[in-house]
Tab-separated table of C-alpha atoms and ligand atoms in Angstrom:
chain	number	residue	atom	x	y	z
A	7	UNK	CA	29.497	27.198	-26.254
A	8	UNK	CA	33.034	24.990	-26.603
A	9	UNK	CA	35.900	26.267	-28.065
A	10	UNK	CA	35.567	25.642	-31.918
A	11	UNK	CA	37.428	22.640	-33.186
A	12	UNK	CA	40.690	24.745	-34.929
A	13	UNK	CA	41.412	25.435	-31.509
A	14	UNK	CA	41.333	22.194	-29.822
A	15	UNK	CA	44.817	20.480	-29.320
A	16	UNK	CA	44.712	16.865	-29.627
A	17	UNK	CA	45.342	15.530	-26.067
A	18	UNK	CA	47.879	17.311	-24.009
A	19	UNK	CA	47.795	20.840	-23.191
A	20	UNK	CA	50.921	22.429	-23.895
A	21	UNK	CA	53.251	24.026	-20.738
A	22	UNK	CA	55.687	26.311	-21.866
A	23	UNK	CA	59.163	25.958	-20.574
A	24	UNK	CA	59.591	29.124	-18.704
A	25	UNK	CA	62.909	30.619	-17.422
A	26	UNK	CA	62.881	31.338	-13.354
A	27	UNK	CA	60.037	34.335	-12.652
A	28	UNK	CA	61.523	37.397	-11.714
A	29	UNK	CA	62.087	37.848	-8.124
A	30	UNK	CA	59.194	40.391	-7.167
A	31	UNK	CA	58.063	41.195	-3.793
A	32	UNK	CA	54.363	41.087	-3.072
A	33	UNK	CA	52.679	44.342	-3.250
A	34	UNK	CA	53.103	46.384	-0.430
A	35	UNK	CA	49.232	47.579	0.812
A	36	UNK	CA	48.586	49.945	2.889
A	37	UNK	CA	46.135	49.030	5.783
A	38	UNK	CA	42.787	50.336	5.392
A	39	UNK	CA	40.600	52.242	8.237
A	40	UNK	CA	37.858	48.817	9.011
A	41	UNK	CA	34.503	51.220	8.963
A	42	UNK	CA	32.600	50.324	12.206
A	43	UNK	CA	31.195	46.924	12.354
A	44	UNK	CA	27.219	46.813	11.257
A	45	UNK	CA	24.439	44.400	11.927
A	46	UNK	CA	24.509	43.320	8.123
A	47	UNK	CA	27.042	42.172	6.013
A	48	UNK	CA	29.026	45.010	4.228
A	49	UNK	CA	30.461	44.850	0.577
A	50	UNK	CA	33.806	45.382	0.462
A	51	UNK	CA	35.470	48.554	-0.126
A	52	UNK	CA	36.129	49.201	-4.434
A	53	UNK	CA	33.443	46.624	-4.615
A	54	UNK	CA	29.909	47.196	-6.088
A	55	UNK	CA	26.594	45.502	-6.669
A	56	UNK	CA	25.362	46.070	-10.231
A	57	UNK	CA	21.840	46.561	-9.789
A	58	UNK	CA	18.645	45.814	-12.136
A	59	UNK	CA	18.267	49.604	-12.806
A	60	UNK	CA	21.489	49.801	-14.549
A	61	UNK	CA	21.616	46.896	-16.380
A	62	UNK	CA	19.751	48.377	-19.378
A	63	UNK	CA	22.894	50.278	-19.894
A	64	UNK	CA	25.331	47.156	-19.132
A	65	UNK	CA	23.429	45.069	-21.948
A	66	UNK	CA	23.863	48.047	-23.957
A	67	UNK	CA	27.557	47.836	-23.854
A	68	UNK	CA	27.659	43.872	-23.607
A	69	UNK	CA	25.396	43.483	-26.604
A	70	UNK	CA	27.435	46.063	-28.824
A	71	UNK	CA	30.547	44.380	-27.391
A	72	UNK	CA	29.405	40.857	-28.658
A	73	UNK	CA	28.227	42.327	-32.164
A	74	UNK	CA	30.877	43.681	-32.760
A	75	UNK	CA	33.179	40.413	-32.153
A	76	UNK	CA	31.128	38.836	-34.633
A	77	UNK	CA	31.294	41.404	-36.944
A	78	UNK	CA	35.150	41.149	-37.314
A	79	UNK	CA	35.602	37.187	-36.827
A	80	UNK	CA	36.969	37.969	-33.397
A	81	UNK	CA	36.283	34.407	-31.061
A	82	UNK	CA	35.039	34.334	-27.434
A	83	UNK	CA	37.271	32.985	-24.847
A	84	UNK	CA	36.342	32.894	-21.301
A	85	UNK	CA	39.586	32.580	-19.359
A	86	UNK	CA	39.828	32.208	-15.454
A	87	UNK	CA	39.819	34.490	-13.077
A	88	UNK	CA	42.510	33.108	-10.510
A	89	UNK	CA	46.030	32.646	-12.192
A	90	UNK	CA	49.415	31.847	-11.158
A	91	UNK	CA	50.829	34.929	-9.785
A	92	UNK	CA	53.720	34.789	-11.684
A	93	UNK	CA	52.044	35.222	-14.874
A	94	UNK	CA	51.240	38.562	-14.321
A	95	UNK	CA	54.572	39.484	-12.076
A	96	UNK	CA	56.542	38.349	-15.095
A	97	UNK	CA	54.698	40.374	-17.885
A	98	UNK	CA	53.189	43.287	-16.384
A	99	UNK	CA	56.791	44.701	-15.592
A	100	UNK	CA	58.532	45.358	-12.259
A	101	UNK	CA	57.985	49.047	-11.429
A	102	UNK	CA	54.531	49.054	-12.341
A	103	UNK	CA	51.879	50.169	-10.132
A	104	UNK	CA	49.465	47.628	-10.633
A	105	UNK	CA	52.385	44.795	-9.757
A	106	UNK	CA	53.640	46.760	-6.920
A	107	UNK	CA	50.325	48.114	-5.047
A	108	UNK	CA	47.496	46.905	-7.039
A	109	UNK	CA	47.657	42.880	-6.901
A	110	UNK	CA	45.480	40.943	-4.953
A	111	UNK	CA	47.943	37.707	-4.300
A	112	UNK	CA	47.605	35.345	-1.660
A	113	UNK	CA	48.791	32.163	-1.589
A	114	UNK	CA	45.992	28.967	-2.205
A	115	UNK	CA	45.182	26.074	-0.060
A	116	UNK	CA	47.705	24.162	-2.064
A	117	UNK	CA	50.500	26.226	-1.329
A	118	UNK	CA	50.794	28.206	-4.655
A	119	UNK	CA	51.064	31.914	-5.083
A	120	UNK	CA	48.144	33.020	-7.071
A	121	UNK	CA	46.319	36.390	-7.990
A	122	UNK	CA	43.282	37.718	-9.025
A	123	UNK	CA	43.521	38.715	-12.646
A	124	UNK	CA	44.487	42.507	-12.737
A	125	UNK	CA	44.013	42.134	-16.547
A	126	UNK	CA	43.173	39.770	-19.277
A	127	UNK	CA	45.817	40.147	-21.890
A	128	UNK	CA	48.470	37.743	-20.135
A	129	UNK	CA	45.610	35.482	-19.539
A	130	UNK	CA	44.832	35.205	-23.209
A	131	UNK	CA	48.583	35.069	-24.277
A	132	UNK	CA	48.931	31.846	-21.916
A	133	UNK	CA	46.002	30.751	-23.360
A	134	UNK	CA	47.303	31.239	-27.189
A	135	UNK	CA	50.572	29.185	-26.164
A	136	UNK	CA	49.084	26.484	-24.349
A	137	UNK	CA	46.259	25.543	-26.718
A	138	UNK	CA	49.049	25.685	-29.044
A	139	UNK	CA	46.873	28.038	-31.311
A	140	UNK	CA	50.772	29.248	-32.432
A	141	UNK	CA	50.135	26.388	-35.033
A	142	UNK	CA	47.033	27.420	-36.032
A	143	UNK	CA	45.900	29.977	-39.158
A	144	UNK	CA	47.287	33.300	-37.755
A	145	UNK	CA	45.854	35.720	-37.089
A	146	UNK	CA	43.934	34.280	-34.198
A	147	UNK	CA	41.291	36.992	-32.841
A	148	UNK	CA	39.877	36.750	-29.122
A	149	UNK	CA	37.112	38.708	-27.321
A	150	UNK	CA	36.514	38.627	-23.894
A	151	UNK	CA	34.361	40.025	-21.256
A	152	UNK	CA	34.509	39.750	-17.171
A	153	UNK	CA	35.776	41.049	-14.028
A	154	UNK	CA	39.168	42.568	-13.451
A	155	UNK	CA	40.907	42.929	-9.858
A	156	UNK	CA	43.283	46.042	-8.851
A	157	UNK	CA	43.523	46.996	-4.950
A	158	UNK	CA	43.709	50.960	-6.378
A	159	UNK	CA	42.575	53.981	-4.010
A	160	UNK	CA	38.598	53.589	-4.901
A	161	UNK	CA	36.788	56.777	-6.105
A	162	UNK	CA	33.743	57.546	-8.591
A	163	UNK	CA	34.926	55.265	-12.172
A	164	UNK	CA	37.697	53.564	-10.207
A	165	UNK	CA	37.025	50.285	-8.524
A	166	UNK	CA	38.835	47.606	-7.047
A	167	UNK	CA	36.440	44.899	-9.559
A	168	UNK	CA	36.089	46.240	-12.431
A	169	UNK	CA	34.854	44.713	-15.905
A	170	UNK	CA	36.672	44.849	-19.285
A	171	UNK	CA	35.579	44.316	-22.294
A	172	UNK	CA	38.883	42.920	-24.720
A	173	UNK	CA	39.820	42.764	-28.178
A	174	UNK	CA	42.768	40.571	-28.629
A	175	UNK	CA	45.123	39.805	-32.167
A	176	UNK	CA	47.579	37.493	-31.997
A	177	UNK	CA	50.156	36.751	-34.820
A	178	UNK	CA	49.963	39.730	-37.173
A	179	UNK	CA	52.544	42.403	-37.577
A	180	UNK	CA	51.064	45.001	-39.950
A	181	UNK	CA	50.094	48.343	-39.138
A	182	UNK	CA	46.348	47.993	-40.628
A	183	UNK	CA	45.823	45.215	-37.645
A	184	UNK	CA	46.631	48.074	-35.035
A	185	UNK	CA	44.478	50.558	-36.863
A	186	UNK	CA	41.456	48.138	-37.431
A	187	UNK	CA	41.339	47.625	-33.756
A	188	UNK	CA	41.181	51.354	-32.976
A	189	UNK	CA	38.451	52.048	-35.516
A	190	UNK	CA	36.616	48.936	-34.007
A	191	UNK	CA	36.752	50.949	-30.314
A	192	UNK	CA	35.657	54.056	-31.906
A	193	UNK	CA	32.660	52.763	-33.686
A	194	UNK	CA	31.791	50.607	-30.831
A	195	UNK	CA	31.454	53.934	-28.863
A	196	UNK	CA	29.675	55.504	-31.544
A	197	UNK	CA	27.231	52.950	-32.210
A	198	UNK	CA	26.249	53.045	-28.096
A	199	UNK	CA	26.460	56.978	-28.721
A	200	UNK	CA	29.291	58.165	-27.101
A	201	UNK	CA	31.906	60.617	-28.643
A	202	UNK	CA	35.809	59.428	-27.949
A	203	UNK	CA	38.794	60.683	-29.181
A	204	UNK	CA	41.921	58.552	-29.736
A	205	UNK	CA	45.249	59.327	-27.885
A	206	UNK	CA	48.026	57.676	-29.538
A	207	UNK	CA	51.791	57.278	-29.143
A	208	UNK	CA	54.427	55.184	-30.323
A	209	UNK	CA	57.171	53.505	-27.531
A	210	UNK	CA	59.267	51.551	-30.566
A	211	UNK	CA	61.088	48.543	-29.977
A	212	UNK	CA	62.717	47.670	-26.389
A	213	UNK	CA	65.960	48.825	-28.113
A	214	UNK	CA	65.021	52.211	-29.185
A	215	UNK	CA	63.467	52.330	-25.604
A	216	UNK	CA	66.536	51.798	-23.980
A	217	UNK	CA	68.379	54.766	-25.671
A	218	UNK	CA	65.606	57.333	-24.726
A	219	UNK	CA	65.431	55.464	-21.353
A	220	UNK	CA	68.852	56.663	-21.016
A	221	UNK	CA	68.457	60.247	-22.143
A	222	UNK	CA	65.467	60.566	-20.300
A	223	UNK	CA	67.070	59.307	-16.938
A	224	UNK	CA	70.032	62.151	-17.538
A	225	UNK	CA	67.329	64.616	-18.116
A	226	UNK	CA	65.546	64.008	-14.644
A	227	UNK	CA	68.455	63.386	-12.813
A	228	UNK	CA	69.292	67.224	-13.397
A	229	UNK	CA	65.768	67.932	-12.271
A	230	UNK	CA	66.036	65.320	-8.917
A	231	UNK	CA	65.514	67.609	-6.279
A	232	UNK	CA	61.974	68.354	-7.341
A	233	UNK	CA	60.885	64.971	-7.651
A	234	UNK	CA	58.282	63.278	-5.616
A	235	UNK	CA	59.975	60.282	-3.284
A	236	UNK	CA	57.229	58.092	-5.974
A	237	UNK	CA	58.918	59.940	-9.101
A	238	UNK	CA	62.030	59.462	-7.751
A	239	UNK	CA	61.445	55.510	-7.139
A	240	UNK	CA	60.612	55.315	-10.757
A	241	UNK	CA	63.125	56.843	-12.293
A	242	UNK	CA	65.359	54.191	-10.825
A	243	UNK	CA	62.897	51.246	-10.725
A	244	UNK	CA	61.213	51.745	-14.065
A	245	UNK	CA	61.752	55.181	-15.677
A	246	UNK	CA	59.140	54.900	-18.473
A	247	UNK	CA	56.451	55.045	-15.883
A	248	UNK	CA	58.014	58.586	-14.978
A	249	UNK	CA	55.825	59.639	-17.922
A	250	UNK	CA	52.637	58.298	-16.024
A	251	UNK	CA	52.772	60.819	-13.130
A	252	UNK	CA	49.910	62.456	-11.925
A	253	UNK	CA	52.654	64.853	-9.787
A	254	UNK	CA	52.093	68.285	-11.151
A	255	UNK	CA	55.930	69.144	-10.417
A	256	UNK	CA	56.690	66.198	-12.936
A	257	UNK	CA	54.349	66.848	-15.932
A	258	UNK	CA	55.354	70.410	-15.654
A	259	UNK	CA	59.548	68.921	-16.215
A	260	UNK	CA	57.801	66.717	-19.092
A	261	UNK	CA	56.742	69.344	-20.953
A	262	UNK	CA	60.816	70.153	-21.632
A	263	UNK	CA	62.001	65.894	-21.606
A	264	UNK	CA	62.916	64.222	-24.522
A	265	UNK	CA	59.930	62.748	-26.714
A	266	UNK	CA	60.280	58.745	-27.433
A	267	UNK	CA	59.379	59.674	-31.033
A	268	UNK	CA	62.172	61.475	-31.786
A	269	UNK	CA	63.938	58.074	-30.532
A	270	UNK	CA	62.076	55.666	-32.881
A	271	UNK	CA	64.307	53.581	-35.394
A	272	UNK	CA	63.410	53.693	-38.856
A	273	UNK	CA	61.195	50.613	-38.805
A	274	UNK	CA	59.039	51.467	-36.051
A	275	UNK	CA	58.814	55.000	-37.187
A	276	UNK	CA	57.389	53.609	-40.438
A	277	UNK	CA	55.161	51.134	-38.361
A	278	UNK	CA	53.597	54.351	-36.589
A	279	UNK	CA	53.295	56.624	-39.525
A	280	UNK	CA	51.145	53.738	-41.502
A	281	UNK	CA	49.040	53.593	-38.241
A	282	UNK	CA	48.458	56.786	-38.319
A	283	UNK	CA	47.509	56.829	-42.348
A	284	UNK	CA	45.096	54.545	-41.708
A	285	UNK	CA	43.377	56.319	-38.919
A	286	UNK	CA	43.514	59.547	-41.434
A	287	UNK	CA	42.158	57.265	-44.050
A	288	UNK	CA	39.214	56.201	-41.845
A	289	UNK	CA	38.861	59.744	-40.692
A	290	UNK	CA	39.187	58.346	-36.638
A	291	UNK	CA	39.885	61.762	-34.726
A	292	UNK	CA	43.521	61.053	-33.067
A	293	UNK	CA	45.834	63.114	-30.789
A	294	UNK	CA	49.348	62.276	-30.489
A	295	UNK	CA	50.561	62.330	-26.708
A	296	UNK	CA	53.939	61.622	-26.470
A	297	UNK	CA	53.451	61.341	-22.906
A	298	UNK	CA	51.140	58.133	-23.207
A	299	UNK	CA	52.799	54.938	-22.173
A	300	UNK	CA	50.367	52.759	-20.580
A	301	UNK	CA	50.892	51.223	-17.430
A	302	UNK	CA	52.324	47.715	-18.238
A	303	UNK	CA	55.345	46.531	-19.613
A	304	UNK	CA	54.321	44.390	-22.497
A	305	UNK	CA	53.312	47.071	-24.771
A	306	UNK	CA	55.966	47.824	-27.794
A	307	UNK	CA	54.945	50.216	-30.786
A	308	UNK	CA	51.771	51.164	-30.816
A	309	UNK	CA	49.826	52.161	-27.876
A	310	UNK	CA	46.620	54.363	-27.502
A	311	UNK	CA	43.700	55.181	-25.529
A	312	UNK	CA	40.020	55.800	-26.047
A	313	UNK	CA	38.830	59.104	-24.312
A	314	UNK	CA	35.414	60.661	-23.681
A	315	UNK	CA	35.078	63.836	-26.054
A	316	UNK	CA	33.963	66.904	-23.926
A	317	UNK	CA	34.079	65.149	-20.476
A	318	UNK	CA	31.892	66.941	-18.287
A	319	UNK	CA	33.115	64.501	-16.008
A	320	UNK	CA	36.597	64.266	-14.205
A	321	UNK	CA	38.889	64.327	-16.650
A	322	UNK	CA	41.442	61.521	-15.128
A	323	UNK	CA	38.533	59.083	-14.866
A	324	UNK	CA	37.585	60.004	-18.795
A	325	UNK	CA	40.037	56.649	-20.152
A	326	UNK	CA	36.997	54.655	-21.490
A	327	UNK	CA	39.740	51.983	-23.145
A	328	UNK	CA	43.360	51.680	-23.917
A	329	UNK	CA	45.514	49.124	-25.340
A	330	UNK	CA	48.537	48.764	-28.000
A	331	UNK	CA	50.711	46.376	-29.422
A	332	UNK	CA	52.654	43.720	-27.628
A	333	UNK	CA	54.697	41.913	-29.973
A	334	UNK	CA	56.959	40.618	-27.247
A	335	UNK	CA	54.553	39.109	-24.611
A	336	UNK	CA	53.945	35.585	-25.816
A	337	UNK	CA	57.807	35.100	-26.058
A	338	UNK	CA	57.663	36.391	-22.692
A	339	UNK	CA	55.950	33.405	-21.669
A	340	UNK	CA	58.081	31.072	-23.459
A	341	UNK	CA	55.969	30.680	-26.474
A	342	UNK	CA	57.484	31.906	-30.267
A	343	UNK	CA	58.035	35.081	-31.380
A	344	UNK	CA	54.269	36.399	-32.036
A	345	UNK	CA	53.228	39.909	-33.038
A	346	UNK	CA	49.848	40.468	-31.312
A	347	UNK	CA	47.593	43.730	-30.522
A	348	UNK	CA	44.457	44.415	-28.737
A	349	UNK	CA	42.615	46.649	-26.670
A	350	UNK	CA	40.517	46.529	-23.193
A	351	UNK	CA	37.294	48.518	-22.734
A	352	UNK	CA	36.374	49.417	-18.818
A	353	UNK	CA	32.429	49.011	-18.900
A	354	UNK	CA	31.976	51.328	-15.849
A	355	UNK	CA	33.424	53.721	-17.058
A	356	UNK	CA	31.628	53.588	-19.882
A	357	UNK	CA	27.946	53.077	-18.029
A	358	UNK	CA	29.166	56.086	-16.544
A	359	UNK	CA	29.607	58.228	-19.786
A	360	UNK	CA	26.283	56.697	-20.876
A	361	UNK	CA	24.120	57.965	-17.879
A	362	UNK	CA	25.868	61.105	-17.770
A	363	UNK	CA	24.496	61.870	-22.035
A	364	UNK	CA	20.868	60.424	-20.356
A	365	UNK	CA	21.510	57.034	-22.472
A	366	UNK	CA	19.057	54.845	-20.783
A	367	UNK	CA	17.773	51.644	-22.466
A	368	UNK	CA	14.880	49.595	-20.938
A	369	UNK	CA	16.820	46.176	-19.148
A	370	UNK	CA	14.250	44.357	-21.148
A	371	UNK	CA	11.344	44.956	-23.519
A	372	UNK	CA	8.266	46.299	-21.418
A	373	UNK	CA	5.365	43.443	-21.110
A	374	UNK	CA	2.371	43.940	-23.326
A	375	UNK	CA	0.278	41.648	-21.700
A	376	UNK	CA	-0.995	40.662	-17.978
A	377	UNK	CA	-2.655	37.881	-17.064
A	378	UNK	CA	-4.381	38.163	-13.828
A	379	UNK	CA	-6.474	35.007	-12.104
A	380	UNK	CA	-8.805	34.689	-9.389
A	381	UNK	CA	-8.966	31.367	-7.322
A	382	UNK	CA	-6.996	28.311	-6.974
A	383	UNK	CA	-8.525	26.558	-9.757
A	384	UNK	CA	-7.409	29.702	-12.515
A	385	UNK	CA	-4.152	29.959	-11.172
A	386	UNK	CA	-3.835	26.122	-12.541
A	387	UNK	CA	-5.014	27.260	-15.566
A	388	UNK	CA	-3.289	30.173	-15.402
A	389	UNK	CA	0.218	28.602	-14.686
A	390	UNK	CA	-0.546	26.422	-18.318
A	391	UNK	CA	-1.854	29.475	-20.199
A	392	UNK	CA	1.340	31.352	-19.300
A	393	UNK	CA	3.610	29.163	-20.663
A	394	UNK	CA	1.877	28.965	-24.006
A	395	UNK	CA	2.259	32.824	-24.221
A	396	UNK	CA	5.199	32.709	-23.653
A	397	UNK	CA	6.460	29.814	-26.065
A	398	UNK	CA	4.020	31.929	-28.692
A	399	UNK	CA	6.997	34.605	-27.887
A	400	UNK	CA	3.975	36.920	-26.589
A	401	UNK	CA	5.564	39.136	-23.508
A	402	UNK	CA	3.255	38.135	-20.946
A	403	UNK	CA	3.800	39.124	-16.803
A	404	UNK	CA	1.441	37.648	-13.754
A	405	UNK	CA	1.196	38.066	-10.280
A	406	UNK	CA	0.055	34.706	-9.409
A	407	UNK	CA	1.212	35.544	-5.762
A	408	UNK	CA	-1.676	38.219	-5.342
A	409	UNK	CA	-5.726	37.473	-5.288
A	410	UNK	CA	-7.879	40.647	-5.238
A	411	UNK	CA	-8.285	41.560	-9.032
A	412	UNK	CA	-8.332	45.146	-8.402
A	413	UNK	CA	-4.344	44.440	-6.787
A	414	UNK	CA	-3.856	42.840	-10.091
A	415	UNK	CA	-4.963	45.009	-12.027
A	416	UNK	CA	-3.277	47.883	-10.549
A	417	UNK	CA	-0.399	46.316	-11.249
A	418	UNK	CA	-1.351	45.730	-15.051
A	419	UNK	CA	-1.619	49.502	-15.239
A	420	UNK	CA	1.726	50.236	-13.285
A	421	UNK	CA	2.975	48.231	-16.174
A	422	UNK	CA	1.307	49.941	-19.264
A	423	UNK	CA	0.368	46.508	-20.487
A	424	UNK	CA	-2.125	46.850	-23.804
A	425	UNK	CA	-4.214	44.007	-22.734
A	426	UNK	CA	-4.933	42.154	-19.507
A	427	UNK	CA	-6.614	38.696	-19.564
A	428	UNK	CA	-9.039	37.573	-16.658
A	429	UNK	CA	-9.322	34.416	-15.471
A	430	UNK	CA	-11.744	33.621	-13.418
A	431	UNK	CA	-13.601	30.589	-11.694
A	432	UNK	CA	-16.559	30.860	-14.417
A	433	UNK	CA	-14.122	31.303	-17.424
A	434	UNK	CA	-12.011	28.409	-16.314
A	435	UNK	CA	-15.555	26.237	-16.236
A	436	UNK	CA	-16.566	27.927	-19.995
A	437	UNK	CA	-13.077	26.852	-21.137
A	438	UNK	CA	-12.955	30.996	-21.446
A	439	UNK	CA	-11.022	34.218	-20.875
A	440	UNK	CA	-11.712	37.403	-20.564
A	441	UNK	CA	-9.586	39.737	-22.556
A	442	UNK	CA	-9.380	43.577	-21.611
A	443	UNK	CA	-8.459	46.326	-23.543
A	444	UNK	CA	-6.312	48.716	-20.976
A	445	UNK	CA	-7.045	51.712	-23.241
A	446	UNK	CA	-10.417	51.923	-23.884
A	447	UNK	CA	-11.577	49.549	-20.928
A	448	UNK	CA	-13.636	47.366	-23.202
A	449	UNK	CA	-14.085	43.215	-22.481
A	450	UNK	CA	-14.762	40.451	-24.858
A	451	UNK	CA	-14.631	36.987	-23.533
A	452	UNK	CA	-13.068	34.453	-26.016
A	453	UNK	CA	-12.326	30.665	-26.398
A	454	UNK	CA	-9.329	29.691	-24.033
A	455	UNK	CA	-7.838	27.488	-27.027
A	456	UNK	CA	-7.936	30.580	-29.381
A	457	UNK	CA	-7.067	33.282	-27.142
A	458	UNK	CA	-2.851	33.027	-27.924
A	459	UNK	CA	-3.597	33.744	-31.273
A	460	UNK	CA	-5.932	36.442	-30.935
A	461	UNK	CA	-3.989	38.433	-28.998
A	462	UNK	CA	-1.038	38.047	-31.253
A	463	UNK	CA	-3.215	39.460	-33.561
A	464	UNK	CA	-4.254	42.162	-31.382
A	465	UNK	CA	-0.928	43.044	-30.575
A	466	UNK	CA	0.291	42.846	-34.285
A	467	UNK	CA	-2.684	45.338	-34.901
A	468	UNK	CA	-1.290	47.606	-32.450
A	469	UNK	CA	2.496	47.610	-33.409
A	470	UNK	CA	1.527	49.063	-36.959
A	471	UNK	CA	-0.048	51.780	-34.800
A	472	UNK	CA	3.029	52.309	-32.294
A	473	UNK	CA	5.945	49.881	-32.709
A	474	UNK	CA	7.110	49.266	-29.177
A	475	UNK	CA	10.494	48.118	-27.708
A	476	UNK	CA	12.193	50.903	-28.945
A	477	UNK	CA	15.163	52.185	-26.865
A	478	UNK	CA	14.445	54.781	-24.342
A	479	UNK	CA	16.302	57.675	-24.609
A	480	UNK	CA	15.580	60.077	-21.654
A	481	UNK	CA	16.722	64.182	-21.147
B	15	AMP	P1	43.857	49.793	-18.161
B	15	AMP	O1	44.436	48.559	-19.103
B	15	AMP	O2	44.544	49.715	-17.049
B	15	AMP	O3	44.266	51.229	-19.260
B	15	AMP	O4	42.644	49.856	-18.523
B	15	AMP	C1	42.046	49.679	-19.698
B	15	AMP	C2	40.486	50.329	-19.215
B	15	AMP	O5	39.798	49.685	-17.917
B	15	AMP	C3	40.599	51.803	-18.491
B	15	AMP	O6	40.623	52.336	-19.718
B	15	AMP	C4	39.299	52.197	-18.069
B	15	AMP	O7	38.446	52.370	-18.595
B	15	AMP	C5	39.013	50.627	-17.255
B	15	AMP	N1	39.353	50.568	-15.845
B	15	AMP	C6	41.031	50.247	-15.351
B	15	AMP	N2	41.076	50.331	-14.546
B	15	AMP	C7	39.868	50.515	-13.439
B	15	AMP	C8	39.444	50.823	-12.056
B	15	AMP	N3	40.185	50.594	-11.469
B	15	AMP	N4	38.056	50.771	-12.375
B	15	AMP	C9	37.207	50.543	-13.279
B	15	AMP	N5	37.670	50.972	-14.270
B	15	AMP	C10	38.908	50.408	-14.380
């Protein structure tokens, strides 16, 4: 569907004037052991096929997101997978893992430095500027779904290509926007059958953050000898990242470290308190996490993560999504200062949690009618009849590739259909079809012109007895 008219800029696309991109060396990536060459093409490490078996759960996530986007008036946006590398280098932050180690950066055939997007908020902000949406009615609310790429160490629940659903709101400052985004996320999880808790923190404005950082650095300097090389580097390059550290020693030291909440200015505090009040009003379960800073530099004020409650799996993978406010991002990209807030959910993680809970909706509704044929003349008539049923909205399947009636009836049995239609040579000559009731085994011969209406009536009668197509919950 084309973008709504209100978003179409007359004639030209706005190219913001940007300051030169910061000099960031391309990510250093460890050489990886190649597996022994195989006879067949193989997947790259960290990449995967999402097979038909899993699509029921994927559909549940995708459909829920689309329904929520519509209910809360978020407009769909599709953004390119490949962008100029400096879009991310400029916005995500110099010392971040994503920029330092995980970006797929390469030179394209036009000799431009390009990157596979590691996330889509920067692209959404770029699109907001490019299409002149600063001048539209605010807030401008987008949602997207698509693959992201990070060259991280693959493990269960962590891939190099993974899918995110994002909700972004540009142009609104008030704390209620942050709170409503969190509510949307929590409600989406609930509707899918997952219980989440929200971890939340505020990292204030860049100004209060810099006062806090000075204190944080001086605290960790006194313990420098105990830090890993990675954390020493973080302390020097981007000290806020030390709060993200996975090292046990650092996590222990963090317990006594200064906490950013004590460094917030009055306005930031007030904003944060309002967000929490709204969450309480909506009975959203949240936990204050003073170490939560999120992996990327563009955040300000509220930051939050959706964590699987009672995670039976590895807890480091229990973050199903996260987000926050990013009031400075549009400006960093050369646009007018624009408050903004959003979140992204990781589909693989959600699907994994659904699987662990035994939630397994069917990929598509089960067929209710099977069309069997015998011989070429029946196939010709069958091909047409199938179209009639499809147009009438009947969930029908066939096995035109099979010849023997026995094999076709076996297929019909396996599929668990309610009715099988049999079109033999005699029926074709007579202009009739046999309807076989699969449960009773009873058969009747009917006029081919009336068969669609008749089958529809029979299925409707069945539905009154046992409604079909409701989601399956196994175990
Ligand atoms: P982030 O903004 O990096 O916190 O990503 C938001 C969400 O995307 C996370 O909470 C995860 O659910 C998901 N995610 C991030 N990185 C990966 C990955 N490498 N593989 C699978 N899911 C991921």
